[in-house]
């Protein structure tokens, strides 16, 4: 019988007990539960679900209270707990708060000189599987947690005395749950290793992303999402010396650990960071050699964009380490290297956690003194820098100011009110709506990483975006102040919180109300008013009128709510507007007359009726999931506007009559019935196409757009060295640049913008010719639109004088084509108004043009 059992176990092939993972010759405390007693399977036998993962972490924490404390740092969108375990020695646990405070002081040059690091523990954050469908990290966390709680002997005692381990078993709980459910439900008793099998091919959008289909490993800097916000708060509460980021790569690879490509390190990262990364690398190599695992280093991935988990620490006095394990994706998969089994991928991740901790223990003093020096040299670097302060603020959009301030404060950046009005960089900055960020402060390097533009690079290949200059992305007026313009007297109060008191001082009217469109959340307010059944109009030109006895100018885009001829009585209208004003911190104005001082009277048809948008977006295979998620997030989280997600199969068979607006984000729409879409537009539909969808809509005969082609980098007649292929072809990619588009502020698609230009984000090669209709290209590029980022000469040529936005008519409908991504990663607020204008005002644009043709 025993023999028979062995044979079965052999053929099942993947079930490994803990002995496969754990180092030899270590004794374990029998009081600590093994993973299988809590999660009901061996590690690597099934993919652990997030709820079982948390069950195990709880069990560990209650079985070893002197070694491990567990806290919940927040909840995800789907209300899963983000748990953090702190492993260290019983003695350190007793003094944990004191150790933390002393550690934090190391990053404060006013305190750090007097700190003795001789006996200070290092702080290491071990982080797993921010991409939910890269499961070996999270599954290895079960082994690591068991080891750290249960191992006995001198080695573990030394480690726990010298290191505080912050342990996050799952950076992306919602993604992990989605993926584990998928992969477990497709597991066969006799493992199927054929990569074509359903187990290895998740349905759209896949478990990589969070609830809103965002890549959380791009969100460390913008911190748009709750998962990142909760994590950043703890990051700065502890300021670790090392942070590890356990990922997976393609199944045919081996194992990668940093350092990455040396020429692609962000120039703000000190060279010493990469030296220490390489020193740690020696430990990873030695530990992987011991278990016979292949690996590579230096020739892939980079440390450029600070929004990634392995790069954000680099600009905070720490070392971020990226690990990339070849993915078995499912339980066992055929690869170029043979059958890759899930347990092996878990073992490599666990092993590099051990190597990281060993390196941290041995190099502890080097990491600590590097962190201290990093912040000491911030002061010298800032005195050498040309820019002494950054000034920002939009007097017409306090919502956007608040978003930007909140983001800066998550990174512990100090901000001050501007004391007196100041002209700088072509803008009028006003006390009350303008803010100063002095360059000379602890976070000097990160401030530069947030504010600076970049136009020169050592390398032209990038793993992620090449520029993200945040004030441009947010669409905020800003200026860099040199030593001639900056002095400390311009600093008012230190900004503690971005929240400003609600302005709600308007009186009840029997005539009409107004509010301006320039505020970030004005579209949310408009929708809520429309959804309450209240009729609304938009001013298509500016006008001046008396408000509370003083003359005030209102720009085109101002929303007017008349009181008469509504379904509701004036009391109910006032109550609704009061609540909307409070909710969105929006100033409403009471009118007692329709007679203006200049412009059109309030009863003019130039104040056009606008009806409620009923919006659907196409989602599903072919559609770029992150682009779709960005639009969903914009509508749902920011604007509180519902959007129907239409899969192509559903689209093709339902009645589209109930939607007046359909959005196609970047992606491939070949599954969509284009004749049906065309008929819907002709009948009056408002179609909005972004990025590659612009090309598809044009090729499908739905829009009237022609394109400019970017010439390739390699001339086909030329002979080139094969070794340069990747570099030459890669340089022709547009990996994310910031372009300045000129705006026609009189056009409904530009309502709410205060300046005749906006910054748009481009990561594609879609270049549109300007429309033949002179009124139909409301946003376009001039000779040199590049504001920041890397773009080849060929791409820059194609972008030159091209159109950014075109609106064309088809029957009684409209098609709005936007070549770039106005919603990028949800922090590109510069494009938000454009996107919301397409939703609310696209339907009212007159696209007719007859002259001259
Ligand atoms: Zn990844």
mmCIF file of N, CA and C in Angstrom, residues 84 103 106-107 121-127 159 162-168 171 220 234-235 238-246 258 272-273 275-281 283-284 309-323 352-371:
data_model
loop_
_atom_site.group_PDB
_atom_site.id
_atom_site.type_symbol
_atom_site.label_atom_id
_atom_site.label_comp_id
_atom_site.label_asym_id
_atom_site.label_seq_id
_atom_site.Cartn_x
_atom_site.Cartn_y
_atom_site.Cartn_z
ATOM 1 N N UNK A 84 -0.248 43.447 6.997
ATOM 2 C CA UNK A 84 1.196 43.622 7.114
ATOM 3 C C UNK A 84 1.645 42.918 8.387
ATOM 4 N N UNK A 103 14.767 55.007 13.848
ATOM 5 C CA UNK A 103 15.023 54.712 12.434
ATOM 6 C C UNK A 103 14.579 55.868 11.539
ATOM 7 N N UNK A 106 16.850 58.823 11.219
ATOM 8 C CA UNK A 106 17.995 58.665 10.325
ATOM 9 C C UNK A 106 17.793 59.406 9.003
ATOM 10 N N UNK A 107 16.548 59.630 8.652
ATOM 11 C CA UNK A 107 16.234 60.335 7.404
ATOM 12 C C UNK A 107 16.029 61.829 7.633
ATOM 13 N N UNK A 121 18.876 48.000 14.188
ATOM 14 C CA UNK A 121 18.463 47.033 13.160
ATOM 15 C C UNK A 121 18.159 47.723 11.820
ATOM 16 N N UNK A 122 18.354 46.984 10.745
ATOM 17 C CA UNK A 122 17.926 47.471 9.424
ATOM 18 C C UNK A 122 16.438 47.151 9.260
ATOM 19 N N UNK A 123 15.781 47.894 8.387
ATOM 20 C CA UNK A 123 14.355 47.649 8.139
ATOM 21 C C UNK A 123 14.187 47.169 6.700
ATOM 22 N N UNK A 124 13.599 45.999 6.551
ATOM 23 C CA UNK A 124 13.435 45.407 5.217
ATOM 24 C C UNK A 124 11.954 45.108 4.972
ATOM 25 N N UNK A 125 11.478 45.570 3.852
ATOM 26 C CA UNK A 125 10.076 45.308 3.474
ATOM 27 C C UNK A 125 10.084 44.241 2.390
ATOM 28 N N UNK A 126 9.430 43.120 2.684
ATOM 29 C CA UNK A 126 9.321 42.043 1.693
ATOM 30 C C UNK A 126 7.912 42.129 1.094
ATOM 31 N N UNK A 127 7.843 42.364 -0.219
ATOM 32 C CA UNK A 127 6.537 42.570 -0.862
ATOM 33 C C UNK A 127 6.286 41.582 -1.988
ATOM 34 N N UNK A 159 19.287 36.983 12.741
ATOM 35 C CA UNK A 159 18.532 37.726 11.730
ATOM 36 C C UNK A 159 17.474 38.612 12.390
ATOM 37 N N UNK A 162 18.746 41.653 14.186
ATOM 38 C CA UNK A 162 19.360 42.708 13.369
ATOM 39 C C UNK A 162 18.466 43.299 12.291
ATOM 40 N N UNK A 163 17.321 42.698 12.107
ATOM 41 C CA UNK A 163 16.450 43.168 11.028
ATOM 42 C C UNK A 163 14.998 43.244 11.519
ATOM 43 N N UNK A 164 14.339 44.352 11.158
ATOM 44 C CA UNK A 164 12.888 44.452 11.327
ATOM 45 C C UNK A 164 12.313 44.112 9.955
ATOM 46 N N UNK A 165 11.504 43.065 9.905
ATOM 47 C CA UNK A 165 10.968 42.627 8.608
ATOM 48 C C UNK A 165 9.504 43.034 8.503
ATOM 49 N N UNK A 166 9.242 43.932 7.568
ATOM 50 C CA UNK A 166 7.860 44.304 7.259
ATOM 51 C C UNK A 166 7.443 43.390 6.113
ATOM 52 N N UNK A 167 6.393 42.664 6.308
ATOM 53 C CA UNK A 167 6.101 41.553 5.413
ATOM 54 C C UNK A 167 4.687 41.689 4.858
ATOM 55 N N UNK A 168 4.623 41.973 3.553
ATOM 56 C CA UNK A 168 3.311 42.117 2.912
ATOM 57 C C UNK A 168 3.091 40.925 1.990
ATOM 58 N N UNK A 171 0.502 42.374 -2.351
ATOM 59 C CA UNK A 171 0.380 43.792 -2.675
ATOM 60 C C UNK A 171 -0.940 44.102 -3.394
ATOM 61 N N UNK A 220 2.866 53.791 -7.511
ATOM 62 C CA UNK A 220 3.541 54.198 -6.268
ATOM 63 C C UNK A 220 3.698 55.721 -6.199
ATOM 64 N N UNK A 234 2.363 53.491 5.358
ATOM 65 C CA UNK A 234 3.231 52.641 6.176
ATOM 66 C C UNK A 234 4.688 52.773 5.727
ATOM 67 N N UNK A 235 4.886 52.915 4.422
ATOM 68 C CA UNK A 235 6.256 53.087 3.919
ATOM 69 C C UNK A 235 6.924 54.260 4.633
ATOM 70 N N UNK A 238 7.754 53.924 8.325
ATOM 71 C CA UNK A 238 8.927 53.107 8.627
ATOM 72 C C UNK A 238 10.181 53.486 7.836
ATOM 73 N N UNK A 239 10.034 53.984 6.640
ATOM 74 C CA UNK A 239 11.151 54.250 5.729
ATOM 75 C C UNK A 239 12.160 53.082 5.722
ATOM 76 N N UNK A 240 11.778 51.989 5.057
ATOM 77 C CA UNK A 240 12.655 50.810 5.048
ATOM 78 C C UNK A 240 13.984 51.084 4.352
ATOM 79 N N UNK A 241 14.978 50.230 4.610
ATOM 80 C CA UNK A 241 16.258 50.312 3.909
ATOM 81 C C UNK A 241 16.223 49.557 2.589
ATOM 82 N N UNK A 242 15.445 48.480 2.585
ATOM 83 C CA UNK A 242 15.327 47.654 1.371
ATOM 84 C C UNK A 242 13.845 47.348 1.188
ATOM 85 N N UNK A 243 13.404 47.358 -0.055
ATOM 86 C CA UNK A 243 12.047 46.887 -0.342
ATOM 87 C C UNK A 243 12.135 45.924 -1.519
ATOM 88 N N UNK A 244 11.608 44.721 -1.333
ATOM 89 C CA UNK A 244 11.643 43.755 -2.435
ATOM 90 C C UNK A 244 10.283 43.671 -3.094
ATOM 91 N N UNK A 245 10.326 43.380 -4.389
ATOM 92 C CA UNK A 245 9.123 43.385 -5.213
ATOM 93 C C UNK A 245 9.172 42.114 -6.060
ATOM 94 N N UNK A 246 8.456 41.080 -5.604
ATOM 95 C CA UNK A 246 8.535 39.755 -6.243
ATOM 96 C C UNK A 246 7.514 39.628 -7.379
ATOM 97 N N UNK A 258 17.721 42.325 -9.739
ATOM 98 C CA UNK A 258 18.427 43.577 -10.036
ATOM 99 C C UNK A 258 19.832 43.536 -9.440
ATOM 100 N N UNK A 272 25.598 55.028 -5.496
ATOM 101 C CA UNK A 272 25.778 54.092 -4.375
ATOM 102 C C UNK A 272 24.587 53.126 -4.257
ATOM 103 N N UNK A 273 23.414 53.583 -4.647
ATOM 104 C CA UNK A 273 22.226 52.734 -4.631
ATOM 105 C C UNK A 273 22.453 51.498 -5.486
ATOM 106 N N UNK A 275 25.343 50.306 -6.428
ATOM 107 C CA UNK A 275 26.427 49.489 -5.841
ATOM 108 C C UNK A 275 25.865 48.552 -4.782
ATOM 109 N N UNK A 276 25.014 49.093 -3.934
ATOM 110 C CA UNK A 276 24.435 48.252 -2.875
ATOM 111 C C UNK A 276 23.506 47.197 -3.460
ATOM 112 N N UNK A 277 22.794 47.571 -4.520
ATOM 113 C CA UNK A 277 21.937 46.597 -5.207
ATOM 114 C C UNK A 277 22.785 45.427 -5.704
ATOM 115 N N UNK A 278 23.946 45.758 -6.293
ATOM 116 C CA UNK A 278 24.838 44.714 -6.810
ATOM 117 C C UNK A 278 25.413 43.870 -5.674
ATOM 118 N N UNK A 279 25.703 44.501 -4.532
ATOM 119 C CA UNK A 279 26.219 43.724 -3.394
ATOM 120 C C UNK A 279 25.181 42.715 -2.900
ATOM 121 N N UNK A 280 23.940 43.158 -2.860
ATOM 122 C CA UNK A 280 22.863 42.232 -2.480
ATOM 123 C C UNK A 280 22.733 41.124 -3.522
ATOM 124 N N UNK A 281 22.978 41.505 -4.791
ATOM 125 C CA UNK A 281 22.879 40.539 -5.890
ATOM 126 C C UNK A 281 23.803 39.343 -5.683
ATOM 127 N N UNK A 283 24.423 37.888 -2.946
ATOM 128 C CA UNK A 283 23.718 36.942 -2.062
ATOM 129 C C UNK A 283 22.675 36.150 -2.841
ATOM 130 N N UNK A 284 21.925 36.854 -3.719
ATOM 131 C CA UNK A 284 20.894 36.131 -4.496
ATOM 132 C C UNK A 284 21.568 35.051 -5.350
ATOM 133 N N UNK A 309 7.396 49.774 -7.814
ATOM 134 C CA UNK A 309 7.763 49.376 -6.453
ATOM 135 C C UNK A 309 9.248 49.167 -6.250
ATOM 136 N N UNK A 310 9.961 48.776 -7.307
ATOM 137 C CA UNK A 310 11.394 48.557 -7.132
ATOM 138 C C UNK A 310 12.184 49.834 -7.390
ATOM 139 N N UNK A 311 11.529 50.906 -7.779
ATOM 140 C CA UNK A 311 12.223 52.160 -8.092
ATOM 141 C C UNK A 311 11.864 53.275 -7.113
ATOM 142 N N UNK A 312 10.612 53.283 -6.647
ATOM 143 C CA UNK A 312 10.204 54.301 -5.671
ATOM 144 C C UNK A 312 11.143 54.345 -4.456
ATOM 145 N N UNK A 313 11.551 53.185 -3.905
ATOM 146 C CA UNK A 313 12.459 53.243 -2.749
ATOM 147 C C UNK A 313 13.776 53.949 -3.075
ATOM 148 N N UNK A 314 14.205 53.857 -4.344
ATOM 149 C CA UNK A 314 15.501 54.428 -4.735
ATOM 150 C C UNK A 314 15.552 55.942 -4.568
ATOM 151 N N UNK A 315 14.405 56.590 -4.559
ATOM 152 C CA UNK A 315 14.393 58.049 -4.414
ATOM 153 C C UNK A 315 13.972 58.422 -2.984
ATOM 154 N N UNK A 316 13.997 57.401 -2.120
ATOM 155 C CA UNK A 316 13.657 57.610 -0.713
ATOM 156 C C UNK A 316 14.736 57.038 0.216
ATOM 157 N N UNK A 317 15.969 57.030 -0.247
ATOM 158 C CA UNK A 317 17.078 56.594 0.615
ATOM 159 C C UNK A 317 17.126 55.099 0.849
ATOM 160 N N UNK A 318 16.359 54.368 0.068
ATOM 161 C CA UNK A 318 16.310 52.919 0.241
ATOM 162 C C UNK A 318 16.786 52.233 -1.041
ATOM 163 N N UNK A 319 16.751 50.895 -1.025
ATOM 164 C CA UNK A 319 17.116 50.115 -2.204
ATOM 165 C C UNK A 319 15.888 49.305 -2.585
ATOM 166 N N UNK A 320 15.412 49.507 -3.791
ATOM 167 C CA UNK A 320 14.292 48.686 -4.273
ATOM 168 C C UNK A 320 14.846 47.550 -5.105
ATOM 169 N N UNK A 321 14.338 46.347 -4.877
ATOM 170 C CA UNK A 321 14.839 45.182 -5.620
ATOM 171 C C UNK A 321 13.694 44.515 -6.368
ATOM 172 N N UNK A 322 13.889 44.379 -7.667
ATOM 173 C CA UNK A 322 12.925 43.669 -8.504
ATOM 174 C C UNK A 322 13.377 42.230 -8.694
ATOM 175 N N UNK A 323 12.467 41.300 -8.433
ATOM 176 C CA UNK A 323 12.682 39.892 -8.775
ATOM 177 C C UNK A 323 11.662 39.505 -9.834
ATOM 178 N N UNK A 352 15.112 33.770 -2.579
ATOM 179 C CA UNK A 352 15.642 35.135 -2.685
ATOM 180 C C UNK A 352 15.129 36.036 -1.551
ATOM 181 N N UNK A 353 14.073 35.621 -0.887
ATOM 182 C CA UNK A 353 13.726 36.321 0.359
ATOM 183 C C UNK A 353 14.797 36.021 1.406
ATOM 184 N N UNK A 354 15.207 34.757 1.480
ATOM 185 C CA UNK A 354 16.271 34.403 2.426
ATOM 186 C C UNK A 354 17.571 35.134 2.096
ATOM 187 N N UNK A 355 17.911 35.218 0.793
ATOM 188 C CA UNK A 355 19.173 35.877 0.420
ATOM 189 C C UNK A 355 19.109 37.375 0.716
ATOM 190 N N UNK A 356 17.937 37.972 0.495
ATOM 191 C CA UNK A 356 17.777 39.396 0.805
ATOM 192 C C UNK A 356 18.006 39.643 2.294
ATOM 193 N N UNK A 357 17.394 38.782 3.110
ATOM 194 C CA UNK A 357 17.487 38.987 4.558
ATOM 195 C C UNK A 357 18.910 38.739 5.059
ATOM 196 N N UNK A 358 19.565 37.735 4.482
ATOM 197 C CA UNK A 358 20.957 37.469 4.860
ATOM 198 C C UNK A 358 21.835 38.673 4.499
ATOM 199 N N UNK A 359 21.648 39.190 3.291
ATOM 200 C CA UNK A 359 22.411 40.370 2.858
ATOM 201 C C UNK A 359 22.113 41.577 3.732
ATOM 202 N N UNK A 360 20.849 41.756 4.061
ATOM 203 C CA UNK A 360 20.470 42.904 4.898
ATOM 204 C C UNK A 360 21.123 42.813 6.271
ATOM 205 N N UNK A 361 21.169 41.608 6.797
ATOM 206 C CA UNK A 361 21.773 41.411 8.125
ATOM 207 C C UNK A 361 23.281 41.713 8.054
ATOM 208 N N UNK A 362 23.940 41.159 7.045
ATOM 209 C CA UNK A 362 25.395 41.318 6.976
ATOM 210 C C UNK A 362 25.819 42.726 6.572
ATOM 211 N N UNK A 363 25.036 43.368 5.711
ATOM 212 C CA UNK A 363 25.414 44.700 5.210
ATOM 213 C C UNK A 363 24.625 45.798 5.931
ATOM 214 N N UNK A 364 24.031 45.428 7.044
ATOM 215 C CA UNK A 364 23.135 46.320 7.794
ATOM 216 C C UNK A 364 23.688 47.736 7.930
ATOM 217 N N UNK A 365 24.911 47.878 8.373
ATOM 218 C CA UNK A 365 25.447 49.219 8.640
ATOM 219 C C UNK A 365 25.624 50.019 7.344
ATOM 220 N N UNK A 366 25.940 49.308 6.277
ATOM 221 C CA UNK A 366 26.079 50.016 4.986
ATOM 222 C C UNK A 366 24.747 50.592 4.522
ATOM 223 N N UNK A 367 23.693 49.810 4.688
ATOM 224 C CA UNK A 367 22.367 50.312 4.285
ATOM 225 C C UNK A 367 21.931 51.488 5.158
ATOM 226 N N UNK A 368 22.190 51.349 6.450
ATOM 227 C CA UNK A 368 21.778 52.425 7.368
ATOM 228 C C UNK A 368 22.556 53.714 7.080
ATOM 229 N N UNK A 369 23.870 53.579 6.872
ATOM 230 C CA UNK A 369 24.615 54.828 6.649
ATOM 231 C C UNK A 369 24.328 55.406 5.266
ATOM 232 N N UNK A 370 24.002 54.524 4.306
ATOM 233 C CA UNK A 370 23.587 55.037 2.994
ATOM 234 C C UNK A 370 22.315 55.878 3.122
ATOM 235 N N UNK A 371 21.385 55.380 3.908
ATOM 236 C CA UNK A 371 20.118 56.111 4.088
ATOM 237 C C UNK A 371 20.371 57.467 4.757
#
